[in-house]
Short mmCIF file of C-alpha atoms in Angstrom, two decimals:
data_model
loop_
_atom_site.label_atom_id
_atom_site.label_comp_id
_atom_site.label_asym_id
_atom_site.label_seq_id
_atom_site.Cartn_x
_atom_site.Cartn_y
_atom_site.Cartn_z
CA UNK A 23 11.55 5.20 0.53
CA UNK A 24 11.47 8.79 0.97
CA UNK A 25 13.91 12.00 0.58
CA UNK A 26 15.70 12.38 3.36
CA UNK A 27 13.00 10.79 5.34
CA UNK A 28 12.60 6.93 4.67
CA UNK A 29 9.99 4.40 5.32
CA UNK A 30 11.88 2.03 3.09
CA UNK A 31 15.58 1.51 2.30
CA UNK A 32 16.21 5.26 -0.10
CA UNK A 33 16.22 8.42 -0.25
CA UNK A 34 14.47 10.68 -2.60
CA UNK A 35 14.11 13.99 -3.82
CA UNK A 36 10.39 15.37 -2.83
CA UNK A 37 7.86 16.13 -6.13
CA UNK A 38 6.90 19.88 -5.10
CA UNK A 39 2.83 20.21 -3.38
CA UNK A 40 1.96 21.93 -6.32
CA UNK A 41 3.24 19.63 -9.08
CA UNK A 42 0.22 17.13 -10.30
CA UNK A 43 0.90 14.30 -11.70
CA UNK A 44 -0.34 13.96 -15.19
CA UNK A 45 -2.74 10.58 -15.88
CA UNK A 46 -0.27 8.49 -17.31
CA UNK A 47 2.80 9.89 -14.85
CA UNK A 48 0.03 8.22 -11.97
CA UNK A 49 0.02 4.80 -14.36
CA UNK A 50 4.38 4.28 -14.56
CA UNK A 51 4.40 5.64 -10.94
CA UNK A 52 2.23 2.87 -9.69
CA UNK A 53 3.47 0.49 -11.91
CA UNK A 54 7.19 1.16 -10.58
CA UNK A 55 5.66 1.25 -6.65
CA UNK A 56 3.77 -2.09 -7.41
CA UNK A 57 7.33 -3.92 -8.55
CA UNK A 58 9.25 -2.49 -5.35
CA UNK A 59 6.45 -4.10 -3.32
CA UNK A 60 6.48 -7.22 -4.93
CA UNK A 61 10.84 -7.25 -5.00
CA UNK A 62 11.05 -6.42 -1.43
CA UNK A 63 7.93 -8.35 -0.47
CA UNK A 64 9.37 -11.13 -2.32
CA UNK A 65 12.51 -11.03 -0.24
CA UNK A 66 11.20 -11.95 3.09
CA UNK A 67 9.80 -15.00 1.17
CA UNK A 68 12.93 -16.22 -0.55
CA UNK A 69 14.64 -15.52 2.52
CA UNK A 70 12.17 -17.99 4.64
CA UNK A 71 12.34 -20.55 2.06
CA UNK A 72 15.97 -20.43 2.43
CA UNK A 73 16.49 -21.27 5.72
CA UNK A 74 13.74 -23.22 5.90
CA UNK A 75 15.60 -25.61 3.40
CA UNK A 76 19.02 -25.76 2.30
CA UNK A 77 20.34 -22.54 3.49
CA UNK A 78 21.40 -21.08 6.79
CA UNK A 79 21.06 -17.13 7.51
CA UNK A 80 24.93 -16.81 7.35
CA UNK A 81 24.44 -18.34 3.68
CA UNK A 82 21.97 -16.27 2.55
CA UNK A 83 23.76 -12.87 3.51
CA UNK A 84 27.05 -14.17 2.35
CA UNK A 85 25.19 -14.64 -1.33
CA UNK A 86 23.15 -11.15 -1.20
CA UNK A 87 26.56 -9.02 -0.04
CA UNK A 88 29.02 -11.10 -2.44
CA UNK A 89 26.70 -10.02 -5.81
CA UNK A 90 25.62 -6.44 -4.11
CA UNK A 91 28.91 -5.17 -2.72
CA UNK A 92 30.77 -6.41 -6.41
CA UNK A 93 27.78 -4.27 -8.23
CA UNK A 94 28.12 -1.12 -6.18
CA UNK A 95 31.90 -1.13 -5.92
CA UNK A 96 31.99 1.81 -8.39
CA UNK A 97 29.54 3.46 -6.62
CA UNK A 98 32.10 3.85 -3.78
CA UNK A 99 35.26 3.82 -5.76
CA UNK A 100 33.98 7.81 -7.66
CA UNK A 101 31.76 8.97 -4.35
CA UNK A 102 33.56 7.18 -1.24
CA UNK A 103 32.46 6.39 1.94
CA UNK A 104 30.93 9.93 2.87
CA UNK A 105 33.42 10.05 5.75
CA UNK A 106 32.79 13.51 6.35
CA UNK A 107 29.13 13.87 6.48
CA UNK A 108 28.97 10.61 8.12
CA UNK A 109 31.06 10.44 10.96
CA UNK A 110 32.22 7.04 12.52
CA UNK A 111 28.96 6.64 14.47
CA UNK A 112 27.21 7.49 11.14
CA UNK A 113 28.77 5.39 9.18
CA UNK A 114 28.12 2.48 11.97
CA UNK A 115 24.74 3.31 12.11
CA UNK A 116 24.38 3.38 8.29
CA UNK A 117 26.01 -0.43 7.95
CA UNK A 118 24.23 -1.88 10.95
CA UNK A 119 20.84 -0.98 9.71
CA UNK A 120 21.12 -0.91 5.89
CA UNK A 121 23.89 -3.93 5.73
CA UNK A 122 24.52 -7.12 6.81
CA UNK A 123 23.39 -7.39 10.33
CA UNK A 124 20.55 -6.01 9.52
CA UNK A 125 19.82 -8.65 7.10
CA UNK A 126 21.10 -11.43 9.37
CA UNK A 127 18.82 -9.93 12.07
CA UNK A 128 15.94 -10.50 9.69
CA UNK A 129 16.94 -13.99 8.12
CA UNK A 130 17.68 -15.11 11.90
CA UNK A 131 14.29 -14.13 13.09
CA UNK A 132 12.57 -16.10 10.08
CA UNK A 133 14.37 -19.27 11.32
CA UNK A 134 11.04 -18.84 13.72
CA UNK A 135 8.49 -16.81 12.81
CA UNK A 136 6.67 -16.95 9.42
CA UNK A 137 7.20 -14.00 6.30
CA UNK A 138 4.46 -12.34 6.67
CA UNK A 139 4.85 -11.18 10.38
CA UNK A 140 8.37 -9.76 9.50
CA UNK A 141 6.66 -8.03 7.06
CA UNK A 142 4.57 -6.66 9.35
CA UNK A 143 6.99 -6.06 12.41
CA UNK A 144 9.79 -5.06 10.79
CA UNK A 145 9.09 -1.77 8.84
CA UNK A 146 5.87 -1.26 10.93
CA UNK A 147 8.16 -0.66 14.26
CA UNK A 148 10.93 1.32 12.27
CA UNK A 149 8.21 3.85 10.82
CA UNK A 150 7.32 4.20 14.65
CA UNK A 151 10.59 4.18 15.95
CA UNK A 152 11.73 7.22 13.46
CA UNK A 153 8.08 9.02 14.78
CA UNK A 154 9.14 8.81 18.09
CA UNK A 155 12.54 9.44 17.86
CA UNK A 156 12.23 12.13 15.48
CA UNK A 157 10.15 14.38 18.08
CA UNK A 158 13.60 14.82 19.85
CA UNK A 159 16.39 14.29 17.34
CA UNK A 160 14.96 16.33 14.13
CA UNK A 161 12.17 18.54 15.62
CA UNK A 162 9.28 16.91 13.98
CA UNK A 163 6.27 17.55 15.46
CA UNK A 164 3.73 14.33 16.22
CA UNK A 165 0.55 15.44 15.08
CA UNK A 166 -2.76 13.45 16.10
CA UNK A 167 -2.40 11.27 12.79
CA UNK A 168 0.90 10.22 13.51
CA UNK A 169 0.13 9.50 17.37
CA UNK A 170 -3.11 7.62 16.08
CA UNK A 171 -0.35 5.67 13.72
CA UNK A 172 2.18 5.10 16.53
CA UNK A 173 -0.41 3.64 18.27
CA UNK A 174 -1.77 1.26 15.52
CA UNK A 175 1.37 0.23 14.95
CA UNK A 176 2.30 -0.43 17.96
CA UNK A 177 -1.41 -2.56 18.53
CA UNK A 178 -1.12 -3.94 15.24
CA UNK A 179 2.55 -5.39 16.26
CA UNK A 180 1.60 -6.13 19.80
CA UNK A 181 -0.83 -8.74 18.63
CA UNK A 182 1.24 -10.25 16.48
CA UNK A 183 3.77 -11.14 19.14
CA UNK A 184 1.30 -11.51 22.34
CA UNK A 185 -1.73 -13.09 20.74
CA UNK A 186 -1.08 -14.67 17.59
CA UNK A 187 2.40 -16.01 18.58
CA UNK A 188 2.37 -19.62 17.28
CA UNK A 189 4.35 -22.23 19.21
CA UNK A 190 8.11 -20.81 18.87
CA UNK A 191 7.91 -18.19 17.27
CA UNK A 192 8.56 -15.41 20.30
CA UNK A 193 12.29 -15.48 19.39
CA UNK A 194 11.63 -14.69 16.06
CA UNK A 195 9.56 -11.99 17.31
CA UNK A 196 12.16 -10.57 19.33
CA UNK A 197 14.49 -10.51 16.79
CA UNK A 198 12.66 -8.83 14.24
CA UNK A 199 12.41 -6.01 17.04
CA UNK A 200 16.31 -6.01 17.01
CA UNK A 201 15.77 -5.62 13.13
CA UNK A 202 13.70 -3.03 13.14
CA UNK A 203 15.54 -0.73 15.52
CA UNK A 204 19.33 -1.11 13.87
CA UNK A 205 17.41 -0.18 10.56
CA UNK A 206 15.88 2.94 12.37
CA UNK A 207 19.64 4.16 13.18
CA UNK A 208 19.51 3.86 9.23
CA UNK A 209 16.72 5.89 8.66
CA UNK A 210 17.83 8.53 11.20
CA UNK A 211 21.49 8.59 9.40
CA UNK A 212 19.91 9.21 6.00
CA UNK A 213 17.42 12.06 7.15
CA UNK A 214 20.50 13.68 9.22
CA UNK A 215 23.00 13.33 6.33
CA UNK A 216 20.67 13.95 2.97
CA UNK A 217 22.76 11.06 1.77
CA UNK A 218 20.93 9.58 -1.64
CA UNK A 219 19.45 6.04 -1.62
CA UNK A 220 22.07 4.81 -4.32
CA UNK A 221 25.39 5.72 -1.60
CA UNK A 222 23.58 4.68 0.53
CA UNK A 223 22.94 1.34 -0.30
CA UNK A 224 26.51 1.11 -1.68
CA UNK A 225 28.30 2.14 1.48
CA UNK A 226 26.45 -0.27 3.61
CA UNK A 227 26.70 -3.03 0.89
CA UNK A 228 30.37 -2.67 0.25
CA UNK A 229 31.70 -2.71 3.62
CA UNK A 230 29.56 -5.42 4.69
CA UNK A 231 30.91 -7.28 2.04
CA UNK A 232 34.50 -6.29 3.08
CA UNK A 233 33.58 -7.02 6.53
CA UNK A 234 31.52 -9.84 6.70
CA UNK A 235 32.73 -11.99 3.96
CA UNK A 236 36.49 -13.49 5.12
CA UNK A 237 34.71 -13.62 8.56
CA UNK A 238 31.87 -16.08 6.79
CA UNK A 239 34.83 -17.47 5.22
CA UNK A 240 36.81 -18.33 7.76
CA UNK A 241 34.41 -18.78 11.06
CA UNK A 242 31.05 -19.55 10.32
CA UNK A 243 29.13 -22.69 9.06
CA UNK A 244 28.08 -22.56 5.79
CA UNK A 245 25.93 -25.01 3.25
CA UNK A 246 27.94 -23.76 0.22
CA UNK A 247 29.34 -27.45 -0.05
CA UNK A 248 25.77 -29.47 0.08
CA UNK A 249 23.48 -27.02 -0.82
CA UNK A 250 21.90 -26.99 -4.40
CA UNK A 251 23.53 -24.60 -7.01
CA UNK A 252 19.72 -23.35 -8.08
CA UNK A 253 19.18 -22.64 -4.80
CA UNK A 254 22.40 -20.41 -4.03
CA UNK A 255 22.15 -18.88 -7.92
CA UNK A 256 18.43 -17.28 -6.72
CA UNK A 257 19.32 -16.24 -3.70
CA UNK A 258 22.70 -14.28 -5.05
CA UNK A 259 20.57 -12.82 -7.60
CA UNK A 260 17.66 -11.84 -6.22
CA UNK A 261 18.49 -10.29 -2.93
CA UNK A 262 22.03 -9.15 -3.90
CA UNK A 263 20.55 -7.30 -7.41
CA UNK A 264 16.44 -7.40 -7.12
CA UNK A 265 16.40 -6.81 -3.23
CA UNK A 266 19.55 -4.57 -2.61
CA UNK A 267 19.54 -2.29 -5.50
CA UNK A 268 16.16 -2.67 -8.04
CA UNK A 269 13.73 -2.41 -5.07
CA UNK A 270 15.37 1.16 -4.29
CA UNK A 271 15.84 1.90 -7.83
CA UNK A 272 11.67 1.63 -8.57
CA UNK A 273 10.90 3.15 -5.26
CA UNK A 274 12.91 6.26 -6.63
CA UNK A 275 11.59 5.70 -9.74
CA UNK A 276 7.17 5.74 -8.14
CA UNK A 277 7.99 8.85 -6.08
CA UNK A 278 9.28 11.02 -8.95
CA UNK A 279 6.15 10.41 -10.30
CA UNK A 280 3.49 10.23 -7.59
CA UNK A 281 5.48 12.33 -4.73
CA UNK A 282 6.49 10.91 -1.55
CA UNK A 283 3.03 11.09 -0.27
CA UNK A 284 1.90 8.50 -2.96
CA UNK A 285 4.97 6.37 -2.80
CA UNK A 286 4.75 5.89 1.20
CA UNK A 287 1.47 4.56 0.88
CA UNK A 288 2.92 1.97 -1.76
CA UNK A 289 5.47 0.71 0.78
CA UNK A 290 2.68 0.32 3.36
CA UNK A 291 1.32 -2.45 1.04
CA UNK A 292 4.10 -4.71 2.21
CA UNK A 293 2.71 -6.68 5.03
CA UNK A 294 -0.39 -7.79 3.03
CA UNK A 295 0.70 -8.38 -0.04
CA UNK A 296 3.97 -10.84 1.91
CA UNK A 297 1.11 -12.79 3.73
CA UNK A 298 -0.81 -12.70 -0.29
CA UNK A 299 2.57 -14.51 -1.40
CA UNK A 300 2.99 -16.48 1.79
CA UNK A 301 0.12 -18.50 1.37
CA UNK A 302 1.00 -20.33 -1.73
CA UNK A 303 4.37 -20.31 -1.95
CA UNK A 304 5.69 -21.38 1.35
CA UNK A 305 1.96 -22.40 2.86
CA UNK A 306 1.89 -19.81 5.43
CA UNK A 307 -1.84 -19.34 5.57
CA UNK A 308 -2.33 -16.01 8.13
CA UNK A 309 -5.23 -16.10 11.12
CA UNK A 310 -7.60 -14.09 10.67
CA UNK A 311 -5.82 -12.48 13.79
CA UNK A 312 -2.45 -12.04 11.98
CA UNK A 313 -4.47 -10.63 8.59
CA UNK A 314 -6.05 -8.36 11.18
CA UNK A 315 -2.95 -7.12 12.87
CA UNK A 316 -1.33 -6.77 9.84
CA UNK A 317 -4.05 -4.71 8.23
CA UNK A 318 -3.83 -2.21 11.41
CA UNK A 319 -0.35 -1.88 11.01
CA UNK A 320 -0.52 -0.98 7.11
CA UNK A 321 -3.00 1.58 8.42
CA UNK A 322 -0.49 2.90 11.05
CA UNK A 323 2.36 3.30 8.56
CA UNK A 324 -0.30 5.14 5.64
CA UNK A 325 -0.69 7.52 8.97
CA UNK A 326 2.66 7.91 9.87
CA UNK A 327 3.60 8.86 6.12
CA UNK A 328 1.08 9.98 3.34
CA UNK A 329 -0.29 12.29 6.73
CA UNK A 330 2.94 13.79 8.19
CA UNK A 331 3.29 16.04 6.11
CA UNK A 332 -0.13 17.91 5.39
CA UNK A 333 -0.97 20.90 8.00
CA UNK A 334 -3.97 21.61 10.05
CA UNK A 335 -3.86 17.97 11.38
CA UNK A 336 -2.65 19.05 14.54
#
């Protein structure tokens, strides 16, 4: 979600310190923030429903690439591939995190683990990840707030996969660790390269597509032939136009209006309001010990972002 510096799946420009938002700028902003949560909070539903049911992992990303790499073709065809800012490894980084095996990563690990602890794990660990790695990579310094979110993160996420860890769900634990570091090389990539969220998203959508679809095609299984039409129509739709390119779009859209600051805090809301959905749509009622960990975690990412910027909290 933000400029050059990402909690989420964009990049934005930053609102300047000394620009307030007027009353009703706060209103839209928080109105656009809320829908990103609920779009991208949504997705790690759908996506559990989906392979809980009719659809494997391969299915699902085959659906979300097919609609999102057709829809930002023309992204790619006037801007390109951003070879030269990029690089090879940039670009690889770029697809891995932001593309398809990203997303596999993610639908594989909710084969075992319920929604609402991806939520959790997945951008929880990448906001540390970045804080970490940033120290040597970009020269950011890690003030007390951020080492006091580093280490509720990293709490909040240990519980979750040492204490709460249901009967098979380790794996899926595991792999949303695997998630969440490819999608840091994202992150990383985007603050190196000042690359905007739209490329962005295109480049990794279009060559997954390229990439990944005559391999689906031609190696892997897929449910496309017994597998209800509804079913593959809401999946192509919503993560290959709601998840891949609206969630971004009102991300943007919040942090013109409240500043990064505001809209990091917005995309901290994930985890809770994933376990909120959880509950009634797929009956994924959270322990009081996975609402807990989740809650530390949200705190650890509101540290890591609304407070890295602001000085004198050395």
């Amino acid at each position: 979600m933000p400029l050059r510096d990402t909690t989420m799946t964009g990049s934005i420009r930053q609102t300047p310190a000394s620009a307030v938002p007027s009353g009703s700028a706060v209103i839209i902003g928080l109105a656009w923030g809320l829908l990103g949560v609920l779009v991208w909070s949504g997705s790690f539903i759908l996506t559990r429903f989906g392979v809980r049911t009719s659809l494997g992992p391969f299915d699902i990303i085959a659906l979300r690439f097919m609609v999102a790499g057709l829809l930002l073709a023309p992204v790619i065809l006037r801007r390109g591939l951003a070879w030269r800012r990029l690089g090879p490894l940039g670009l690889g980084l770029l697809v891995l995190g932001g593309g398809a095996p990203y997303a596999l990563l993610s639908a594989a690990g909710l084969q075992y683990a319920p929604a609402g602890q991806a939520a959790a794990l997945i951008p929880g660990l990448m906001t540390a990840a970045v804080a970490l790695i940033g120290i040597r990579a970009l020269g950011e310094p890690l003030t007390r707030p951020r080492m006091a979110g580093v280490a509720a993160v990293l709490a909040g996420s240990i519980t979750i996969a040492a204490v709460s860890a249901g009967p098979g769900q380790t794996p899926g634990h595991a792999i949303f660790l695997c998630a969440a570091l490819v999608w840091t090389g994202y992150v990383m990539v985007l603050r190196r390269s000042a690359i905007d969220g739209l490329h962005a998203t295109a480049i990794a959508a279009v060559v997954s597509a390229v990439c990944y679809l005559p391999v689906y095609a031609l190696f892997l299984p897929s449910a496309f032939g017994t597998a209800p039409v509804a079913d593959m129509a809401i999946q192509a739709i919503y993560q290959g136009v709601g998840a891949t390119v609206f969630g971004l779009y009102a991300f943007n859209q919040a942090v013109r209006r409240l500043g990064a600051a505001g809209g990091a805090a917005l995309s901290a809301l994930i985890p809770v309001v994933t376990m909120a959905l959880a509950a009634p749509l797929l009956g994924e009622v959270p322990g009081p010990i996975d609402l807990a960990a989740a809650l530390v975690i949200t705190v650890g990412v509101l540290l890591l972002t609304v407070l890295r910027g602001r000085r004198g909290l050395r």
